[in-house]
PDB file of C-alpha atoms (C1' of nucleotides) in Angstrom:
ATOM      1  CA  MET A   1     -12.012 -33.143  29.371  1.00  0.00           C
ATOM      2  CA  GLU A   2     -10.277 -32.935  33.051  1.00  0.00           C
ATOM      3  CA  ALA A   3     -12.316 -32.595  36.151  1.00  0.00           C
ATOM      4  CA  PHE A   4     -10.179 -29.420  36.651  1.00  0.00           C
ATOM      5  CA  THR A   5     -11.411 -27.930  33.556  1.00  0.00           C
ATOM      6  CA  GLN A   6     -14.711 -28.654  34.444  1.00  0.00           C
ATOM      7  CA  ARG A   7     -14.242 -27.010  37.890  1.00  0.00           C
ATOM      8  CA  VAL A   8     -12.745 -24.170  36.264  1.00  0.00           C
ATOM      9  CA  ILE A   9     -15.703 -23.350  34.132  1.00  0.00           C
ATOM     10  CA  GLU A  10     -18.140 -23.716  36.895  1.00  0.00           C
ATOM     11  CA  ILE A  11     -16.032 -21.228  39.310  1.00  0.00           C
ATOM     12  CA  VAL A  12     -15.738 -18.550  36.631  1.00  0.00           C
ATOM     13  CA  GLY A  13     -19.503 -18.883  36.345  1.00  0.00           C
ATOM     14  CA  SER A  14     -19.862 -18.611  39.815  1.00  0.00           C
ATOM     15  CA  ILE A  15     -18.309 -15.098  40.298  1.00  0.00           C
ATOM     16  CA  PRO A  16     -20.412 -12.884  41.577  1.00  0.00           C
ATOM     17  CA  GLU A  17     -21.053  -9.409  39.683  1.00  0.00           C
ATOM     18  CA  GLY A  18     -19.142  -6.594  40.331  1.00  0.00           C
ATOM     19  CA  ARG A  19     -16.724  -8.771  41.475  1.00  0.00           C
ATOM     20  CA  VAL A  20     -13.171 -10.841  40.594  1.00  0.00           C
ATOM     21  CA  MET A  21     -10.698 -13.352  40.742  1.00  0.00           C
ATOM     22  CA  THR A  22      -7.179 -13.700  39.015  1.00  0.00           C
ATOM     23  CA  TYR A  23      -6.226 -16.871  37.335  1.00  0.00           C
ATOM     24  CA  GLY A  24      -3.965 -17.975  39.750  1.00  0.00           C
ATOM     25  CA  GLN A  25      -6.870 -17.931  42.141  1.00  0.00           C
ATOM     26  CA  VAL A  26      -9.443 -19.633  40.120  1.00  0.00           C
ATOM     27  CA  ALA A  27      -6.290 -22.559  39.607  1.00  0.00           C
ATOM     28  CA  ARG A  28      -6.193 -23.105  43.114  1.00  0.00           C
ATOM     29  CA  ASN A  29      -9.874 -23.413  43.588  1.00  0.00           C
ATOM     30  CA  ALA A  30      -9.835 -25.510  40.813  1.00  0.00           C
ATOM     31  CA  GLY A  31      -7.433 -27.795  42.454  1.00  0.00           C
ATOM     32  CA  SER A  32      -4.405 -27.033  40.441  1.00  0.00           C
ATOM     33  CA  PRO A  33      -2.503 -24.045  42.160  1.00  0.00           C
ATOM     34  CA  ARG A  34       0.062 -23.996  39.093  1.00  0.00           C
ATOM     35  CA  ALA A  35      -2.680 -24.045  36.509  1.00  0.00           C
ATOM     36  CA  ALA A  36      -3.281 -20.583  35.617  1.00  0.00           C
ATOM     37  CA  ARG A  37      -2.341 -21.159  32.033  1.00  0.00           C
ATOM     38  CA  GLN A  38      -4.792 -23.488  31.958  1.00  0.00           C
ATOM     39  CA  VAL A  39      -7.448 -21.716  33.194  1.00  0.00           C
ATOM     40  CA  VAL A  40      -6.431 -18.966  30.611  1.00  0.00           C
ATOM     41  CA  ARG A  41      -6.399 -21.162  27.832  1.00  0.00           C
ATOM     42  CA  ILE A  42     -10.251 -22.634  29.285  1.00  0.00           C
ATOM     43  CA  LEU A  43     -11.221 -19.330  29.070  1.00  0.00           C
ATOM     44  CA  HIS A  44      -9.976 -19.218  25.605  1.00  0.00           C
ATOM     45  CA  SER A  45     -11.761 -21.840  24.357  1.00  0.00           C
ATOM     46  CA  MET A  46     -14.626 -22.190  26.498  1.00  0.00           C
ATOM     47  CA  SER A  47     -16.103 -18.065  26.449  1.00  0.00           C
ATOM     48  CA  LYS A  48     -16.626 -18.891  23.292  1.00  0.00           C
ATOM     49  CA  LYS A  49     -18.559 -22.101  23.851  1.00  0.00           C
ATOM     50  CA  TYR A  50     -20.359 -21.572  26.674  1.00  0.00           C
ATOM     51  CA  LYS A  51     -21.361 -18.206  28.585  1.00  0.00           C
ATOM     52  CA  LEU A  52     -18.865 -17.462  31.269  1.00  0.00           C
ATOM     53  CA  PRO A  53     -18.296 -14.065  32.686  1.00  0.00           C
ATOM     54  CA  TRP A  54     -14.586 -14.310  31.321  1.00  0.00           C
ATOM     55  CA  HIS A  55     -14.214 -10.512  31.864  1.00  0.00           C
ATOM     56  CA  ARG A  56     -14.381 -10.871  35.592  1.00  0.00           C
ATOM     57  CA  VAL A  57     -11.111 -12.839  35.550  1.00  0.00           C
ATOM     58  CA  VAL A  58      -7.786 -10.828  35.574  1.00  0.00           C
ATOM     59  CA  ASN A  59      -4.321 -11.281  36.281  1.00  0.00           C
ATOM     60  CA  ALA A  60      -2.602 -11.607  39.343  1.00  0.00           C
ATOM     61  CA  LYS A  61      -1.808  -7.434  39.433  1.00  0.00           C
ATOM     62  CA  GLY A  62      -5.489  -6.926  39.060  1.00  0.00           C
ATOM     63  CA  GLU A  63      -5.307  -5.789  35.487  1.00  0.00           C
ATOM     64  CA  ILE A  64      -6.891  -6.886  32.319  1.00  0.00           C
ATOM     65  CA  SER A  65      -3.757  -8.705  30.333  1.00  0.00           C
ATOM     66  CA  ILE A  66      -5.626  -9.781  27.300  1.00  0.00           C
ATOM     67  CA  GLN A  67      -3.810  -8.741  24.118  1.00  0.00           C
ATOM     68  CA  ASP A  68      -6.686  -8.187  21.742  1.00  0.00           C
ATOM     69  CA  ASP A  69      -7.476  -4.901  21.586  1.00  0.00           C
ATOM     70  CA  ALA A  70     -11.353  -5.412  21.047  1.00  0.00           C
ATOM     71  CA  SER A  71     -11.961  -7.763  23.614  1.00  0.00           C
ATOM     72  CA  TYR A  72      -9.726  -5.750  26.437  1.00  0.00           C
ATOM     73  CA  GLU A  73     -11.901  -2.468  25.924  1.00  0.00           C
ATOM     74  CA  MET A  74     -15.210  -4.605  26.046  1.00  0.00           C
ATOM     75  CA  GLN A  75     -13.632  -6.403  29.428  1.00  0.00           C
ATOM     76  CA  ILE A  76     -13.330  -3.065  30.927  1.00  0.00           C
ATOM     77  CA  LEU A  77     -16.551  -2.365  29.600  1.00  0.00           C
ATOM     78  CA  LEU A  78     -18.218  -5.153  31.025  1.00  0.00           C
ATOM     79  CA  LEU A  79     -16.486  -4.618  34.711  1.00  0.00           C
ATOM     80  CA  GLN A  80     -17.375  -0.897  35.019  1.00  0.00           C
ATOM     81  CA  THR A  81     -21.081  -2.227  34.149  1.00  0.00           C
ATOM     82  CA  GLU A  82     -20.864  -4.391  36.677  1.00  0.00           C
ATOM     83  CA  GLY A  83     -19.717  -1.494  39.371  1.00  0.00           C
ATOM     84  CA  ILE A  84     -15.983  -2.260  39.065  1.00  0.00           C
ATOM     85  CA  GLU A  85     -13.886   1.201  38.972  1.00  0.00           C
ATOM     86  CA  MET A  86     -11.458   0.996  36.148  1.00  0.00           C
ATOM     87  CA  ALA A  87      -8.362   2.977  36.109  1.00  0.00           C
ATOM     88  CA  GLU A  88      -7.097   4.301  32.921  1.00  0.00           C
ATOM     89  CA  ARG A  89      -4.936   1.341  32.282  1.00  0.00           C
ATOM     90  CA  GLY A  90      -7.521  -1.299  32.526  1.00  0.00           C
ATOM     91  CA  GLN A  91      -6.913  -1.609  36.300  1.00  0.00           C
ATOM     92  CA  LEU A  92      -9.325  -2.077  38.956  1.00  0.00           C
ATOM     93  CA  ASP A  93      -8.918  -2.460  42.821  1.00  0.00           C
ATOM     94  CA  LEU A  94      -8.061  -5.854  43.548  1.00  0.00           C
ATOM     95  CA  ILE A  95      -8.248  -5.397  47.414  1.00  0.00           C
ATOM     96  CA  ARG A  96     -11.757  -4.300  47.042  1.00  0.00           C
ATOM     97  CA  TYR A  97     -13.348  -6.242  44.214  1.00  0.00           C
ATOM     98  CA  GLN A  98     -11.450 -10.075  44.269  1.00  0.00           C
ATOM     99  CA  VAL A  99     -13.153 -12.506  45.580  1.00  0.00           C
ATOM    100  CA  LYS A 100     -12.311 -13.792  48.945  1.00  0.00           C
ATOM    101  CA  ALA A 101     -11.895 -17.329  48.990  1.00  0.00           C
ATOM    102  CA  GLN A 102      -9.182 -19.755  50.690  1.00  0.00           C
ATOM    103  CA  ASP A 103      -7.065 -18.962  47.755  1.00  0.00           C
ATOM    104  CA  ARG A 104      -4.062 -18.459  49.648  1.00  0.00           C
ATOM    105  CA  ALA A 105      -1.011 -20.603  48.668  1.00  0.00           C
ATOM    106  CA  PRO A 106       1.455 -21.462  51.552  1.00  0.00           C
ATOM    107  CA  LYS A 107       4.631 -20.369  50.046  1.00  0.00           C
ATOM    108  CA  THR A 108       6.841 -19.887  53.242  1.00  0.00           C
TER     109      THR A 108
ATOM    110  C1'  DC B   1       2.906 -39.548  20.305  1.00  0.00           C
ATOM    111  C1'  DA B   2       5.912 -35.534  20.634  1.00  0.00           C
ATOM    112  C1'  DG B   3       6.273 -30.769  21.169  1.00  0.00           C
ATOM    113  C1'  DC B   4       4.732 -25.637  21.165  1.00  0.00           C
ATOM    114  C1'  DT B   5       1.536 -22.581  23.315  1.00  0.00           C
ATOM    115  C1'  DG B   6      -0.414 -19.423  26.747  1.00  0.00           C
ATOM    116  C1'  DA B   7      -5.581 -13.751  28.392  1.00  0.00           C
ATOM    117  C1'  DC B   8      -0.125 -16.603  33.893  1.00  0.00           C
ATOM    118  C1'  DT B   9       2.658 -16.658  38.856  1.00  0.00           C
ATOM    119  C1'  DT B  10       6.501 -16.138  41.145  1.00  0.00           C
ATOM    120  C1'  DG B  11      11.235 -14.958  42.611  1.00  0.00           C
ATOM    121  C1'  DG B  12      15.502 -12.732  41.985  1.00  0.00           C
ATOM    122  C1'  DG B  13      18.559  -8.343  40.294  1.00  0.00           C
TER     123       DG B  13
ATOM    124  C1'  DG C   1       8.741  -0.438  40.818  1.00  0.00           C
ATOM    125  C1'  DC C   2      10.483  -2.228  36.565  1.00  0.00           C
ATOM    126  C1'  DC C   3      12.640  -6.362  33.967  1.00  0.00           C
ATOM    127  C1'  DC C   4      14.337 -11.174  33.122  1.00  0.00           C
ATOM    128  C1'  DA C   5      13.899 -16.082  33.454  1.00  0.00           C
ATOM    129  C1'  DA C   6      11.972 -20.459  34.814  1.00  0.00           C
ATOM    130  C1'  DG C   7       8.121 -23.170  36.113  1.00  0.00           C
ATOM    131  C1'  DC C   8       3.574 -25.029  35.241  1.00  0.00           C
ATOM    132  C1'  DC C   9       0.013 -28.100  32.843  1.00  0.00           C
ATOM    133  C1'  DA C  10      -4.253 -29.100  30.049  1.00  0.00           C
ATOM    134  C1'  DG C  11      -5.203 -28.340  25.098  1.00  0.00           C
ATOM    135  C1'  DC C  12      -3.992 -27.933  20.328  1.00  0.00           C
ATOM    136  C1'  DT C  13      -1.410 -29.125  16.166  1.00  0.00           C
TER     137       DT C  13
END
DNA sequence: CAGCTGACTTGGG
DNA sequence: GCCCAAGCCAGCT
């Protein structure tokens, strides 16, 4: 597998309890700013092979974007368990919970 | 080997 | 603030 993949695994696994990261953020920290979708795939396949806190990864809007209802609800449960306040729609406060790192992508 | 896919992101209307 | 379209890139078929 690519080094990128390995990094994503490590990064996701390093997310502190009660915090979250966006797919894009993880991708950037892993070295591929545009590989947010790979993070998705990785979480998909690795979470079932490794014990990754996949639930601490949300989309850019701070919501859960899982399509699978079971996993969706489970993620909310796990996050709440870690002390994160979840809104009705499975949304959380990114400003408060997103891990701060050198994730800024200088777009301008 | 070639093509499709996806738990995404960003920009424009 | 919501909807649509394009870009991205590693993994899988």
